[in-house]
Amino acid sequence: MDVVALGESMVTFLPSRPGRLADVPSFDRAIGGAESNLACVLAAAGHSARWVGRVGADGFGDHLVEAIGAYGVDVSAVRRDPARPTGIYFRTAGDRATDAHEVAYYRAGSAASAMSVDTMDLDAIRSGRVLHLSGITPALSADCLGLMRELTARRPGRPLVSFDVNHRPGLWRDAGHGHGPEVLLELARGADLVFVGEDEAWGLGGPEAVRAALPEPELLVVKQGASGATAFHGADVTSVPALHVDVVAAVGAGDAFAAGFLSATLRGLPVRERLRHGHLMAAAALTVPGDLATPPARDHADRLAALDDTAWGRLRLGPGWTQDVRGADEEVRTP
């Protein structure tokens, strides 16, 4: 496997129209989960990817395994729990960053919260070139935290460990097994590659301050929202501005950015191109309504990632841009 991603995936219910959850009459079913999202994007981009998780022995668990597997993701190591349900959640159609946005989670006591060193196949989890984890998993239970500590322990022969901090304060408010920011910093120090948003980086300020507090990972990527992203690789510092995007929905972009960066990492591309591929994958997610988008064809993405700085700065990407096959020197606009 190129990448193995471990974490919780849930069935998502998306509203049939805008409005409060109290007013929405019906919902459409989809899938959601930071790690499974990443695995789906990587599989769609031509990599071998495995998702490892734990779901209930119920219809929602069946749907998750089938839907994720339909993307070409290996789901053979997913465990079924006969005693615990698959997690679900409902959300409104608004932007997650606004106060008007509502999310209702039903995940307490879920099958995923029972992931542990004893209940999961550690050999399958460690079977890839890259093992991708996120900060959502340790918030689910003390057992999940124990599993994460085992997987981020620095041992000879382990795969490259990628860790997306993904700090969700709401999850940690209900957790009785640790203080979220401290736990996430501990786990990040055990990873080889870390993704962290500037807004969730322990209140440290700019990228340089984050790197000073987190020197252990070989590669640290600090995401700076609309400003771009900065990567620290040894003594080298590389910054790439974000693209101009006509946003449809601000969901799934962080997972897509990590997938684009990892895809370019697996291909051995320079750090600058890795950041650009991260931005391009994020742009694909931002220009569709749901969490998952069809990635651009590899040659199309490579052409855009190879643009000079001036041409890169002129790009404006809108819905349908991943299907645009014009020359790399042309500006991409909303069709």
Short mmCIF file of C-alpha atoms in Angstrom, two decimals:
data_model
loop_
_atom_site.label_atom_id
_atom_site.label_comp_id
_atom_site.label_asym_id
_atom_site.label_seq_id
_atom_site.Cartn_x
_atom_site.Cartn_y
_atom_site.Cartn_z
CA MET A 1 0.00 0.00 0.00
CA ASP A 2 1.08 3.56 -0.68
CA VAL A 3 -0.96 4.95 2.21
CA VAL A 4 -2.88 3.48 5.12
CA ALA A 5 -5.26 5.89 6.88
CA LEU A 6 -6.73 5.02 10.27
CA GLY A 7 -9.67 6.79 11.84
CA GLU A 8 -13.40 7.13 12.35
CA SER A 9 -15.74 7.43 9.41
CA MET A 10 -19.41 8.29 9.88
CA VAL A 11 -22.54 8.42 7.80
CA THR A 12 -23.35 12.06 7.08
CA PHE A 13 -26.82 13.45 6.52
CA LEU A 14 -26.83 16.55 4.34
CA PRO A 15 -29.88 18.84 4.26
CA SER A 16 -32.13 18.91 1.23
CA ARG A 17 -32.37 22.70 1.54
CA PRO A 18 -30.81 25.55 3.55
CA GLY A 19 -32.15 26.34 6.99
CA ARG A 20 -32.01 25.30 10.62
CA LEU A 21 -31.87 21.62 11.42
CA ALA A 22 -35.25 22.10 13.06
CA ASP A 23 -36.72 23.24 9.75
CA VAL A 24 -35.07 20.91 7.22
CA PRO A 25 -37.62 18.26 6.18
CA SER A 26 -35.26 15.68 4.64
CA PHE A 27 -31.63 14.79 4.26
CA ASP A 28 -29.40 13.07 1.72
CA ARG A 29 -26.98 10.40 2.91
CA ALA A 30 -23.24 10.72 2.36
CA ILE A 31 -20.02 9.66 4.08
CA GLY A 32 -17.63 11.69 6.19
CA GLY A 33 -14.37 11.17 8.00
CA ALA A 34 -11.03 12.95 7.74
CA GLU A 35 -8.95 9.83 7.23
CA SER A 36 -11.32 7.96 4.92
CA ASN A 37 -11.76 11.17 2.89
CA LEU A 38 -8.00 11.28 2.39
CA ALA A 39 -7.88 7.61 1.39
CA CYS A 40 -10.69 8.13 -1.16
CA VAL A 41 -8.95 11.13 -2.74
CA LEU A 42 -5.64 9.28 -2.97
CA ALA A 43 -7.28 6.22 -4.52
CA ALA A 44 -9.07 8.44 -7.05
CA ALA A 45 -5.69 10.01 -7.84
CA GLY A 46 -4.19 6.64 -8.72
CA HIS A 47 -2.51 5.56 -5.48
CA SER A 48 -3.09 2.36 -3.53
CA ALA A 49 -4.84 3.32 -0.30
CA ARG A 50 -6.26 1.41 2.64
CA TRP A 51 -8.70 2.73 5.21
CA VAL A 52 -8.68 1.05 8.62
CA GLY A 53 -11.49 1.72 11.05
CA ARG A 54 -14.20 0.17 13.15
CA VAL A 55 -17.91 0.32 12.32
CA GLY A 56 -21.05 -1.27 13.68
CA ALA A 57 -22.54 -4.50 12.38
CA ASP A 58 -25.44 -2.44 11.04
CA GLY A 59 -26.73 -0.98 7.79
CA PHE A 60 -24.81 2.26 8.23
CA GLY A 61 -21.61 0.28 8.68
CA ASP A 62 -22.40 -1.65 5.50
CA HIS A 63 -22.91 1.61 3.64
CA LEU A 64 -19.62 3.10 4.82
CA VAL A 65 -17.57 0.06 3.87
CA GLU A 66 -19.25 -0.21 0.47
CA ALA A 67 -19.08 3.51 -0.33
CA ILE A 68 -15.43 3.91 0.64
CA GLY A 69 -14.53 0.68 -1.15
CA ALA A 70 -16.25 1.99 -4.29
CA TYR A 71 -13.55 4.68 -4.54
CA GLY A 72 -10.96 1.92 -4.92
CA VAL A 73 -9.90 2.01 -1.27
CA ASP A 74 -8.89 -1.27 0.38
CA VAL A 75 -11.31 -1.87 3.27
CA SER A 76 -10.23 -5.41 4.14
CA ALA A 77 -8.90 -4.40 7.57
CA VAL A 78 -12.08 -2.62 8.73
CA ARG A 79 -13.42 -4.28 11.86
CA ARG A 80 -17.14 -4.77 12.59
CA ASP A 81 -18.42 -4.30 16.15
CA PRO A 82 -21.61 -6.25 17.00
CA ALA A 83 -22.14 -4.35 20.26
CA ARG A 84 -21.66 -0.71 19.20
CA PRO A 85 -23.29 1.37 16.46
CA THR A 86 -21.77 3.22 13.53
CA GLY A 87 -21.52 6.95 14.21
CA ILE A 88 -23.73 9.37 12.28
CA TYR A 89 -24.12 13.12 12.07
CA PHE A 90 -26.37 15.76 10.59
CA ARG A 91 -25.27 19.19 9.40
CA THR A 92 -26.80 22.27 7.90
CA ALA A 93 -25.91 23.58 4.45
CA GLY A 94 -24.05 26.65 5.70
CA ASP A 95 -20.34 27.24 6.04
CA ARG A 96 -18.84 25.38 9.01
CA ALA A 97 -16.95 28.55 9.97
CA THR A 98 -20.10 30.60 10.61
CA ASP A 99 -22.19 30.80 13.78
CA ALA A 100 -25.27 29.82 11.75
CA HIS A 101 -23.82 26.43 10.95
CA GLU A 102 -25.19 23.50 12.93
CA VAL A 103 -23.80 20.00 13.36
CA ALA A 104 -25.47 17.28 15.41
CA TYR A 105 -23.19 14.32 16.16
CA TYR A 106 -24.41 10.91 17.31
CA ARG A 107 -21.10 9.20 17.87
CA ALA A 108 -20.83 8.65 21.66
CA GLY A 109 -20.17 4.98 22.32
CA SER A 110 -19.68 4.31 18.62
CA ALA A 111 -17.80 1.34 17.22
CA ALA A 112 -14.92 3.65 16.31
CA SER A 113 -14.50 4.71 19.93
CA ALA A 114 -13.57 1.07 20.70
CA MET A 115 -10.46 1.17 18.50
CA SER A 116 -7.48 0.10 20.60
CA VAL A 117 -4.17 -1.71 20.43
CA ASP A 118 -6.04 -4.94 21.23
CA THR A 119 -9.00 -4.58 18.86
CA MET A 120 -7.18 -3.46 15.68
CA ASP A 121 -4.82 -5.23 13.28
CA LEU A 122 -1.52 -3.41 13.84
CA ASP A 123 0.22 -5.24 11.01
CA ALA A 124 -2.41 -4.06 8.52
CA ILE A 125 -2.20 -0.54 9.92
CA ARG A 126 1.58 -0.46 9.44
CA SER A 127 1.55 -2.07 6.01
CA GLY A 128 1.89 1.09 3.88
CA ARG A 129 4.70 3.39 2.85
CA VAL A 130 2.81 6.10 4.75
CA LEU A 131 0.54 5.82 7.79
CA HIS A 132 -1.83 8.77 8.03
CA LEU A 133 -3.49 9.69 11.33
CA SER A 134 -5.40 12.66 12.67
CA GLY A 135 -6.11 14.39 15.96
CA ILE A 136 -9.77 13.38 15.83
CA THR A 137 -9.05 9.75 16.78
CA PRO A 138 -7.40 10.35 20.18
CA ALA A 139 -10.38 12.46 21.28
CA LEU A 140 -12.81 9.56 20.88
CA SER A 141 -11.74 7.52 23.92
CA ALA A 142 -8.85 6.59 26.19
CA ASP A 143 -8.40 3.39 24.17
CA CYS A 144 -8.15 5.39 20.95
CA LEU A 145 -5.55 7.62 22.55
CA GLY A 146 -3.56 4.54 23.61
CA LEU A 147 -3.65 3.26 20.02
CA MET A 148 -2.43 6.63 18.72
CA ARG A 149 0.44 6.68 21.22
CA GLU A 150 1.47 3.20 20.05
CA LEU A 151 1.38 4.23 16.38
CA THR A 152 3.33 7.47 16.88
CA ALA A 153 6.04 5.88 19.03
CA ARG A 154 9.37 6.23 17.24
CA ARG A 155 10.50 2.69 16.43
CA PRO A 156 12.81 1.29 13.75
CA GLY A 157 11.12 0.07 10.60
CA ARG A 158 7.85 1.94 11.00
CA PRO A 159 6.26 3.63 7.96
CA LEU A 160 6.45 7.38 7.49
CA VAL A 161 3.89 8.69 9.98
CA SER A 162 1.74 11.57 8.74
CA PHE A 163 -0.36 13.42 11.33
CA ASP A 164 -3.02 16.04 10.69
CA VAL A 165 -3.60 17.89 13.98
CA ASN A 166 -7.29 18.48 13.19
CA HIS A 167 -8.09 19.97 16.59
CA ARG A 168 -11.83 19.74 17.26
CA PRO A 169 -12.43 21.53 20.59
CA GLY A 170 -15.99 20.22 20.86
CA LEU A 171 -14.76 16.63 20.93
CA TRP A 172 -12.20 17.33 23.61
CA ARG A 173 -14.68 19.19 25.85
CA ASP A 174 -16.47 15.89 26.40
CA ALA A 175 -13.29 13.80 26.69
CA GLY A 176 -12.17 12.81 30.17
CA HIS A 177 -8.80 11.36 29.19
CA GLY A 178 -6.64 14.39 28.45
CA HIS A 179 -6.41 18.04 27.50
CA GLY A 180 -6.74 18.28 23.74
CA PRO A 181 -4.00 20.77 22.82
CA GLU A 182 -1.43 19.03 25.04
CA VAL A 183 -2.28 15.56 23.72
CA LEU A 184 -2.13 16.73 20.11
CA LEU A 185 1.25 18.38 20.62
CA GLU A 186 2.56 15.16 22.17
CA LEU A 187 1.35 13.06 19.25
CA ALA A 188 2.63 15.55 16.66
CA ARG A 189 6.11 15.28 18.14
CA GLY A 190 6.10 11.57 17.34
CA ALA A 191 5.18 12.03 13.67
CA ASP A 192 7.48 12.45 10.65
CA LEU A 193 5.13 14.76 8.73
CA VAL A 194 2.68 17.11 10.45
CA PHE A 195 -0.12 19.24 9.02
CA VAL A 196 -1.47 21.98 11.29
CA GLY A 197 -3.63 25.02 10.67
CA GLU A 198 -2.28 28.29 11.99
CA ASP A 199 -5.58 28.80 13.78
CA GLU A 200 -5.25 25.52 15.72
CA ALA A 201 -1.50 25.66 16.42
CA TRP A 202 -1.61 26.02 20.19
CA GLY A 203 -1.94 29.81 20.05
CA LEU A 204 1.70 30.13 19.04
CA GLY A 205 1.30 32.69 16.25
CA GLY A 206 3.10 32.44 12.91
CA PRO A 207 4.72 29.43 11.21
CA GLU A 208 8.19 30.11 12.65
CA ALA A 209 6.82 29.97 16.20
CA VAL A 210 5.07 26.70 15.43
CA ARG A 211 8.29 25.21 14.09
CA ALA A 212 10.21 26.38 17.17
CA ALA A 213 7.72 24.54 19.38
CA LEU A 214 7.63 21.47 17.12
CA PRO A 215 11.17 20.73 15.89
CA GLU A 216 10.87 16.92 15.93
CA PRO A 217 8.96 16.17 12.69
CA GLU A 218 11.18 15.99 9.63
CA LEU A 219 8.57 17.96 7.72
CA LEU A 220 6.06 20.45 9.19
CA VAL A 221 3.33 22.08 7.09
CA VAL A 222 1.58 25.10 8.58
CA LYS A 223 -1.65 25.92 6.73
CA GLN A 224 -2.46 29.63 6.72
CA GLY A 225 -5.93 29.65 5.23
CA ALA A 226 -6.42 31.99 2.29
CA SER A 227 -2.81 33.16 2.63
CA GLY A 228 -1.31 29.81 1.67
CA ALA A 229 0.93 27.31 3.45
CA THR A 230 4.51 27.14 4.71
CA ALA A 231 6.60 23.96 4.91
CA PHE A 232 9.66 23.44 7.08
CA HIS A 233 11.96 20.65 5.87
CA GLY A 234 15.18 20.56 7.84
CA ALA A 235 16.70 24.02 7.49
CA ASP A 236 14.64 24.82 4.38
CA VAL A 237 11.51 26.96 4.53
CA THR A 238 9.12 27.01 1.55
CA SER A 239 5.94 29.09 1.27
CA VAL A 240 3.34 28.85 -1.48
CA PRO A 241 0.35 31.21 -1.70
CA ALA A 242 -3.13 29.77 -1.87
CA LEU A 243 -5.12 29.84 -5.08
CA HIS A 244 -8.04 32.14 -5.86
CA VAL A 245 -11.05 29.85 -5.62
CA ASP A 246 -14.77 30.42 -6.22
CA VAL A 247 -15.85 28.50 -3.13
CA VAL A 248 -18.98 26.36 -3.27
CA ALA A 249 -18.63 24.79 0.19
CA ALA A 250 -15.79 25.09 2.69
CA VAL A 251 -15.79 21.40 3.66
CA GLY A 252 -13.18 18.73 3.09
CA ALA A 253 -10.47 21.15 1.98
CA GLY A 254 -8.03 20.27 4.76
CA ASP A 255 -8.25 16.54 4.06
CA ALA A 256 -7.85 17.19 0.33
CA PHE A 257 -4.81 19.42 0.94
CA ALA A 258 -3.13 16.63 2.93
CA ALA A 259 -4.00 14.13 0.19
CA GLY A 260 -2.46 16.33 -2.50
CA PHE A 261 0.67 16.88 -0.47
CA LEU A 262 1.02 13.16 0.27
CA SER A 263 0.42 12.24 -3.36
CA ALA A 264 3.27 14.51 -4.43
CA THR A 265 5.43 13.18 -1.57
CA LEU A 266 4.91 9.59 -2.75
CA ARG A 267 6.01 10.71 -6.22
CA GLY A 268 9.20 12.27 -4.83
CA LEU A 269 8.37 15.82 -5.93
CA PRO A 270 10.11 18.85 -4.38
CA VAL A 271 8.45 20.51 -1.39
CA ARG A 272 7.27 23.49 -3.45
CA GLU A 273 5.38 21.18 -5.81
CA ARG A 274 4.00 19.21 -2.87
CA LEU A 275 2.48 22.40 -1.46
CA ARG A 276 1.06 23.33 -4.85
CA HIS A 277 -0.53 19.92 -5.30
CA GLY A 278 -2.01 20.34 -1.81
CA HIS A 279 -3.55 23.65 -2.85
CA LEU A 280 -4.90 22.13 -6.07
CA MET A 281 -6.55 19.21 -4.29
CA ALA A 282 -8.02 21.64 -1.74
CA ALA A 283 -9.39 23.74 -4.61
CA ALA A 284 -11.08 20.64 -6.01
CA ALA A 285 -12.86 20.08 -2.67
CA LEU A 286 -13.81 23.75 -2.28
CA THR A 287 -15.55 23.87 -5.65
CA VAL A 288 -18.03 21.03 -4.98
CA PRO A 289 -20.89 20.87 -2.41
CA GLY A 290 -19.70 17.82 -0.45
CA ASP A 291 -16.54 16.63 1.29
CA LEU A 292 -15.21 14.62 -1.65
CA ALA A 293 -14.36 15.83 -5.14
CA THR A 294 -12.98 14.19 -8.24
CA PRO A 295 -9.31 15.19 -8.33
CA PRO A 296 -7.80 16.70 -11.47
CA ALA A 297 -6.03 14.32 -13.83
CA ARG A 298 -2.38 13.97 -12.82
CA ASP A 299 -0.99 15.58 -15.96
CA HIS A 300 -3.42 18.49 -15.61
CA ALA A 301 -2.38 19.04 -11.98
CA ASP A 302 1.30 18.71 -12.91
CA ARG A 303 0.94 21.40 -15.58
CA LEU A 304 -0.68 23.80 -13.14
CA ALA A 305 1.84 23.01 -10.39
CA ALA A 306 4.68 23.80 -12.81
CA LEU A 307 3.45 27.34 -13.59
CA ASP A 308 5.76 30.24 -12.77
CA ASP A 309 4.84 32.35 -9.74
CA THR A 310 3.11 35.02 -11.80
CA ALA A 311 0.90 32.54 -13.65
CA TRP A 312 0.16 30.65 -10.43
CA GLY A 313 -0.99 33.91 -8.85
CA ARG A 314 -3.33 34.56 -11.80
CA LEU A 315 -5.16 31.25 -11.54
CA ARG A 316 -8.80 31.43 -10.50
CA LEU A 317 -10.51 28.09 -10.08
CA GLY A 318 -14.25 27.53 -10.08
CA PRO A 319 -16.74 24.65 -10.30
CA GLY A 320 -15.76 22.20 -13.02
CA TRP A 321 -12.12 23.26 -13.16
CA THR A 322 -10.80 19.74 -12.59
CA GLN A 323 -12.22 18.80 -15.99
CA ASP A 324 -10.49 21.75 -17.72
CA VAL A 325 -7.76 20.44 -20.01
CA ARG A 326 -6.56 23.69 -21.56
CA GLY A 327 -2.89 24.57 -21.65
CA ALA A 328 -1.18 25.27 -18.36
CA ASP A 329 -0.44 28.86 -19.40
CA GLU A 330 -4.15 29.72 -19.62
CA GLU A 331 -6.12 31.13 -16.76
CA VAL A 332 -8.70 28.67 -15.45
CA ARG A 333 -12.04 30.29 -14.73
CA THR A 334 -15.49 29.16 -13.80
CA PRO A 335 -17.06 27.57 -16.90
#
